[in-house]
PDB file of C-alpha atoms in Angstrom:
ATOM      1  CA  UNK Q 266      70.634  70.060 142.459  1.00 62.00           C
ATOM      2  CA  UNK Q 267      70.412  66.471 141.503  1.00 63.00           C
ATOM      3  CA  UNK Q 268      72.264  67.428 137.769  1.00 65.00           C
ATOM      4  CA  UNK Q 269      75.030  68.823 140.087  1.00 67.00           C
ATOM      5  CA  UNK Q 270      75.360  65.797 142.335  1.00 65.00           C
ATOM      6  CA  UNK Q 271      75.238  63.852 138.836  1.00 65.00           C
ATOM      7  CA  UNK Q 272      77.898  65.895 137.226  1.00 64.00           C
ATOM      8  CA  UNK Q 273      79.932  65.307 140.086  1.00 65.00           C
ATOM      9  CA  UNK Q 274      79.862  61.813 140.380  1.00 64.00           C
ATOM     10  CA  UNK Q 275      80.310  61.786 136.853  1.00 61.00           C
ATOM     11  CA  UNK Q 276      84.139  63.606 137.255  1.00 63.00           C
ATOM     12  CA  UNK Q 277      84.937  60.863 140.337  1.00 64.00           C
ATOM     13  CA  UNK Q 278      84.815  58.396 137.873  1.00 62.00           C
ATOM     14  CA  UNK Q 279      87.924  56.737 136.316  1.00 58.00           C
ATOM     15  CA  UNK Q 280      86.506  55.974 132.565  1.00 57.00           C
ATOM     16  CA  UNK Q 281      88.450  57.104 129.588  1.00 54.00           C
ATOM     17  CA  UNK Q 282      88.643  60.357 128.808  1.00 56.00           C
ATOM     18  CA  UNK Q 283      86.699  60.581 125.526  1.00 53.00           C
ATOM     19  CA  UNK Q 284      83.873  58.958 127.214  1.00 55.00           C
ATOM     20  CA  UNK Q 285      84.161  61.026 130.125  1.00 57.00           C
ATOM     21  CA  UNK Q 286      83.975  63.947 128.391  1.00 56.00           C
ATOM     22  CA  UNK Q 287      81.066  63.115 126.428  1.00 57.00           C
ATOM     23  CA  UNK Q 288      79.296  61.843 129.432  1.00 59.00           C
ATOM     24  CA  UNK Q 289      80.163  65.226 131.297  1.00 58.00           C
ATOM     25  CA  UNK Q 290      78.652  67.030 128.039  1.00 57.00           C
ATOM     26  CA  UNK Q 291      75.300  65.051 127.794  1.00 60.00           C
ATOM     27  CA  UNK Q 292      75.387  65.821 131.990  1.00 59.00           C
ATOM     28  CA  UNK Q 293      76.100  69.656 131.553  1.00 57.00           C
ATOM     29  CA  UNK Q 294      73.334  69.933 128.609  1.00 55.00           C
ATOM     30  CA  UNK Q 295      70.804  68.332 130.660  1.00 55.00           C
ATOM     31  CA  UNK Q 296      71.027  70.524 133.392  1.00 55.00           C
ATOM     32  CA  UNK Q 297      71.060  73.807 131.034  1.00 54.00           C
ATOM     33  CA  UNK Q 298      67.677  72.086 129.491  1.00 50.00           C
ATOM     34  CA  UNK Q 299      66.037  71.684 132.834  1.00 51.00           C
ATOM     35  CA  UNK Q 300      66.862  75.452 133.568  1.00 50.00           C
ATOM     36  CA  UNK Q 301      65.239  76.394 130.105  1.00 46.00           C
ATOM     37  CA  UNK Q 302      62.731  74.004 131.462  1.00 47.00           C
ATOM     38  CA  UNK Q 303      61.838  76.009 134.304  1.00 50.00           C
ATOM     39  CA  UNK Q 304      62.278  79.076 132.470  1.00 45.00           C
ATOM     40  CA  UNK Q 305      58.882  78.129 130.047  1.00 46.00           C
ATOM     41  CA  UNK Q 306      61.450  76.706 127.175  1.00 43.00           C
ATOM     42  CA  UNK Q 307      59.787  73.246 126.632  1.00 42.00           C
ATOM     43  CA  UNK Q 308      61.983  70.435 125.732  1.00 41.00           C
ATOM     44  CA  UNK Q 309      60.639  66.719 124.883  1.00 45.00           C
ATOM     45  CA  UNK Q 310      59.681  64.633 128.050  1.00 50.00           C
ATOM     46  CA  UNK Q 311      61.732  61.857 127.042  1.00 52.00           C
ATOM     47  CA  UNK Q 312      65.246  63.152 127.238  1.00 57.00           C
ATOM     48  CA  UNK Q 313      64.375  65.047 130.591  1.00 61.00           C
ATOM     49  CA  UNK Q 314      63.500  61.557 132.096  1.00 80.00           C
ATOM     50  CA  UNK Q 315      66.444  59.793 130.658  1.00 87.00           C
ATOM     51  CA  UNK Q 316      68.872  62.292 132.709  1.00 89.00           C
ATOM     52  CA  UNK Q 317      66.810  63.021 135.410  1.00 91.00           C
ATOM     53  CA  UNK Q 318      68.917  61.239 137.872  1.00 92.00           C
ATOM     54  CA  UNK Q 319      65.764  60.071 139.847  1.00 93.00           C
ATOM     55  CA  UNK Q 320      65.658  56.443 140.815  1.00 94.00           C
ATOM     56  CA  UNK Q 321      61.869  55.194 141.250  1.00 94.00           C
ATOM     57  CA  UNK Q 322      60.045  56.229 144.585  1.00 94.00           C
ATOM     58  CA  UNK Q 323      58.044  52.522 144.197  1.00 94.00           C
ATOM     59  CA  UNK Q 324      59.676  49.466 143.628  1.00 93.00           C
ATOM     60  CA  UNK Q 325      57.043  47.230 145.225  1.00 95.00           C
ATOM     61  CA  UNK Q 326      56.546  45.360 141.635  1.00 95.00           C
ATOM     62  CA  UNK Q 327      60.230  45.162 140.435  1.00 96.00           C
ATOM     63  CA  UNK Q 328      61.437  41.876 139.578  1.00 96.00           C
ATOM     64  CA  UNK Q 329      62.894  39.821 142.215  1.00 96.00           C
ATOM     65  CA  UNK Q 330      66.365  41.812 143.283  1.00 96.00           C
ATOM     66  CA  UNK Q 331      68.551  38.543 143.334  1.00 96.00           C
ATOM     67  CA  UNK Q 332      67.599  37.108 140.174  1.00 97.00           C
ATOM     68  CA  UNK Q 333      68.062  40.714 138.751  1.00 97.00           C
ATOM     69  CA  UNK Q 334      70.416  42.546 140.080  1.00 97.00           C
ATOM     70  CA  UNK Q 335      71.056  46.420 139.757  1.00 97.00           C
ATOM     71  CA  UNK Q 336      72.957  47.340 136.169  1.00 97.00           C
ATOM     72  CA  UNK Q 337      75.058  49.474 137.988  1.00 96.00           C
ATOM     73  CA  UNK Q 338      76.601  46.336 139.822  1.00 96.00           C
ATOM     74  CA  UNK Q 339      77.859  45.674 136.277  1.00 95.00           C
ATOM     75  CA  UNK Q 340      79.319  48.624 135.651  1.00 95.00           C
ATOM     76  CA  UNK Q 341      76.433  50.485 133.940  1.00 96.00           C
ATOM     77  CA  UNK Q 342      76.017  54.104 135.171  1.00 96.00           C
ATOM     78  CA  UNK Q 343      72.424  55.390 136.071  1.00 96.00           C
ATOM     79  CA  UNK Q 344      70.930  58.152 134.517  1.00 94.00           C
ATOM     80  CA  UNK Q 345      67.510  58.589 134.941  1.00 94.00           C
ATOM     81  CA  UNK Q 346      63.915  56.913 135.407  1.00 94.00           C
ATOM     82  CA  UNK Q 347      60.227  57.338 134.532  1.00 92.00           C
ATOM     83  CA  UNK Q 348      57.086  56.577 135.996  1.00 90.00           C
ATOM     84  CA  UNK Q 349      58.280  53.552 138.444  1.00 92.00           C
ATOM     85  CA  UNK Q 350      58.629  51.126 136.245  1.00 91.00           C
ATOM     86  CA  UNK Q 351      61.770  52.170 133.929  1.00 95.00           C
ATOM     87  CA  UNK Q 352      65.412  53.023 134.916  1.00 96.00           C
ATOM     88  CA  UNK Q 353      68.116  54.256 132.051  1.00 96.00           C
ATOM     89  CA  UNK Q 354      71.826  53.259 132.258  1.00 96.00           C
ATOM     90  CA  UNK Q 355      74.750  53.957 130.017  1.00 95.00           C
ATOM     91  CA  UNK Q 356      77.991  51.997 129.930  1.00 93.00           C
ATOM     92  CA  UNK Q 357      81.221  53.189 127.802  1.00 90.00           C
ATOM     93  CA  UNK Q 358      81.752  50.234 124.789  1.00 81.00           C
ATOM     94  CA  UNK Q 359      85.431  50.211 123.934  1.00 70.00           C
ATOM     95  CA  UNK Q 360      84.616  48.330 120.362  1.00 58.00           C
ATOM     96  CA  UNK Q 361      87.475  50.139 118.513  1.00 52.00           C
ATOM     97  CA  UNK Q 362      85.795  50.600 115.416  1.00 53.00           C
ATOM     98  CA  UNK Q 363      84.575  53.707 115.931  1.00 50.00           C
ATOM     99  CA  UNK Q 364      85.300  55.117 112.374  1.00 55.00           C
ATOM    100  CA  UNK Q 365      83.139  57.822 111.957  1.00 51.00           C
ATOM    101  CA  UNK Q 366      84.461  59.764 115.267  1.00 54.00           C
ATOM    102  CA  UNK Q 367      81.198  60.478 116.605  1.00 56.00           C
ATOM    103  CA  UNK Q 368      81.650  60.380 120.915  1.00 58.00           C
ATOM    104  CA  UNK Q 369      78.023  59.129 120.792  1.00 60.00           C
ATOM    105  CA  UNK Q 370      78.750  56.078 118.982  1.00 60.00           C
ATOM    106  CA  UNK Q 371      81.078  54.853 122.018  1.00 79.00           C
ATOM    107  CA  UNK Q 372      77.911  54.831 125.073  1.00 89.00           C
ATOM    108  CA  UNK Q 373      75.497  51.978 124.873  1.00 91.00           C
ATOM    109  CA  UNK Q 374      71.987  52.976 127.003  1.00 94.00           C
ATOM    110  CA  UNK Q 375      70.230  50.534 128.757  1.00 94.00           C
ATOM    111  CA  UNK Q 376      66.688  50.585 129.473  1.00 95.00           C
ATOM    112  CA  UNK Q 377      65.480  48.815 132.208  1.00 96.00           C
ATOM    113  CA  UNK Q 378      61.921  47.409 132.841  1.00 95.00           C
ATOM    114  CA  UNK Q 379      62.149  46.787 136.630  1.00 96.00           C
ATOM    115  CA  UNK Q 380      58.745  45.586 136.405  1.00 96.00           C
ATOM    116  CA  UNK Q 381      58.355  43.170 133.566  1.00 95.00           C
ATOM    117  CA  UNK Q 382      62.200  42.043 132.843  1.00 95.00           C
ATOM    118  CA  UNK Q 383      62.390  43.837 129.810  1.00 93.00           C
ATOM    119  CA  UNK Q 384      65.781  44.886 128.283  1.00 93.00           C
ATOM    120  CA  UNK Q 385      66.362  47.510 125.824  1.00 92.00           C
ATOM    121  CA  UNK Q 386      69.888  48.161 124.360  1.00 90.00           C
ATOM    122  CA  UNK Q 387      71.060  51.018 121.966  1.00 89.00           C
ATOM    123  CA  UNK Q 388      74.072  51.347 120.461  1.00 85.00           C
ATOM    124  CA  UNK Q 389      76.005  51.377 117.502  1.00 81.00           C
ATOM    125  CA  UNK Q 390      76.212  48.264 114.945  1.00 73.00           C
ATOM    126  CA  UNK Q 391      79.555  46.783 114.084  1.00 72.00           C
ATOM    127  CA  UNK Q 392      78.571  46.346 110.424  1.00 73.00           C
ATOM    128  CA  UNK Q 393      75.912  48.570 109.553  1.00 72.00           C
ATOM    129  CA  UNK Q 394      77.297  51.432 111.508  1.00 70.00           C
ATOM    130  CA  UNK Q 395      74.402  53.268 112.921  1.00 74.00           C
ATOM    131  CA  UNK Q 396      72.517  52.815 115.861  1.00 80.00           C
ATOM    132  CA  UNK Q 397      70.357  50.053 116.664  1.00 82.00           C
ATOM    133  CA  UNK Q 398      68.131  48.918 119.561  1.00 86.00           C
ATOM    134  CA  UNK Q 399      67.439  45.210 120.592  1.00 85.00           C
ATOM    135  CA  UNK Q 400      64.462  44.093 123.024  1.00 87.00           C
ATOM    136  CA  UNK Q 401      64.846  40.981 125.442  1.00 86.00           C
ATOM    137  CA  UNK Q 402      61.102  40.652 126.461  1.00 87.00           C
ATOM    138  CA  UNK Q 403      61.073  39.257 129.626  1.00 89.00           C
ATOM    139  CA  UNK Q 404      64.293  38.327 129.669  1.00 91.00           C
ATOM    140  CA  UNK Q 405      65.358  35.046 131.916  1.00 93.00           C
ATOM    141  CA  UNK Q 406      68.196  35.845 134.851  1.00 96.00           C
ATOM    142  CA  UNK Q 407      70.519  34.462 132.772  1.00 94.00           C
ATOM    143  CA  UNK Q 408      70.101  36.223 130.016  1.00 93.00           C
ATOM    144  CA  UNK Q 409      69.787  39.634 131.445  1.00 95.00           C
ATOM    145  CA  UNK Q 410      72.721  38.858 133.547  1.00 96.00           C
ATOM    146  CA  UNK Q 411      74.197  38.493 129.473  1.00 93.00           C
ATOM    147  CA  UNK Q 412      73.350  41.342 128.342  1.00 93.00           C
ATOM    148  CA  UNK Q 413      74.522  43.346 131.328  1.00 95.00           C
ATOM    149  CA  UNK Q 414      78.091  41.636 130.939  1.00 94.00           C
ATOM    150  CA  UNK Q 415      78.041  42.303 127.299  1.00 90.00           C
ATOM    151  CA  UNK Q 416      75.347  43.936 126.016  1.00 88.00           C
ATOM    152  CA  UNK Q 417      76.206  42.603 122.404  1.00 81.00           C
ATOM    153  CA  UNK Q 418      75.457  39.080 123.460  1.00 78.00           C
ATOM    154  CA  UNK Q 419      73.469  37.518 120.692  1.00 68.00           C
ATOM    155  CA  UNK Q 420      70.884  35.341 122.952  1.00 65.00           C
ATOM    156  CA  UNK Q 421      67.804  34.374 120.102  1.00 61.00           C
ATOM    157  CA  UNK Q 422      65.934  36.098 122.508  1.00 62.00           C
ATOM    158  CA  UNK Q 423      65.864  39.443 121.428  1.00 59.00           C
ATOM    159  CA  UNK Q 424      64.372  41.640 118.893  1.00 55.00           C
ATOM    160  CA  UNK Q 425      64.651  44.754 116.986  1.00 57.00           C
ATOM    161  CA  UNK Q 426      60.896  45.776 116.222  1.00 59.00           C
ATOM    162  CA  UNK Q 427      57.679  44.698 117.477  1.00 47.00           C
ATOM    163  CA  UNK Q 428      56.915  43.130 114.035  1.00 49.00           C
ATOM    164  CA  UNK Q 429      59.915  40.912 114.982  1.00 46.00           C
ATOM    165  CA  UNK Q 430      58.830  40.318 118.478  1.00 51.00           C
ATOM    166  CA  UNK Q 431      59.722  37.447 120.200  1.00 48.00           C
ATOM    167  CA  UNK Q 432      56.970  35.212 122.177  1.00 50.00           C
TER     168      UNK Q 432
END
């Protein structure tokens, strides 16, 4: 039911068409792995919570609202959330270098620590062209506020593994 009110929302909105389409995909896939779900088909935990379209029951240890605001007041789209203490977003990137056609490479998730201030971002690297995630640990108001507005941002706070871990 909640894949169907997803999907819908997910046709209301005006995004590009590309994007759209590959958003509407990833939507429609989801929902045919949560009926092979219930059906005794298993599929990884991870990608079922991702698109689950749940936001947390308890939010009684998130981060103070006004200093972090909701991602989807900065255009990012929910998805899904695990455990009350993670939510996932997606935003469309229009970067224009997209040169390997892959509709993949154009979304940029978001995961969202509610409870710590931690920021992860995936998406695809201008140079090296494949996908890469960065961590903000804790991330300051300001700086999550960055990489909300551009999730690119290069703020010497982040990191890509925990060997490279920041503070």
């Amino acid at each position: 039911r909640q894949v169907d009110k997803a999907i819908a929302q997910l046709e209301g909105l005006h995004i590009p068409a590309q994007v759209g389409a590959l958003m509407l995909s990833t939507a429609e896939q989801q929902q045919q792995s949560t009926l092979d779900n219930s059906s005794g088909n298993r599929r990884p935990a991870g990608k079922m919570q991702r698109y689950n379209g749940q936001r947390p029951t308890d939010t009684s240890r998130r981060v103070s609202w006004q200093d972090y605001p909701d991602p989807a007041d900065f255009g990012w789209i929910f998805t899904g959330s695990w455990n009350n203490y993670v939510e996932f977003f997606q935003k469309p990137m229009d970067d224009n270098n997209n040169e390997n056609d892959n509709d993949d490479d154009l979304i940029c998730k978001l995961d969202w620590y509610f409870t710590t201030g931690t920021v992860k971002t995936s998406l695809l690297h201008p140079r090296q062209g494949k996908r890469t995630q960065l961590f903000g640990n804790r991330c300051t108001p300001p700086v999550y506020r960055a990489i909300l507005e551009q999730p690119r941002v290069h703020t010497n706070e982040r990191y890509h593994t925990t060997n490279q871990k920041k503070g």
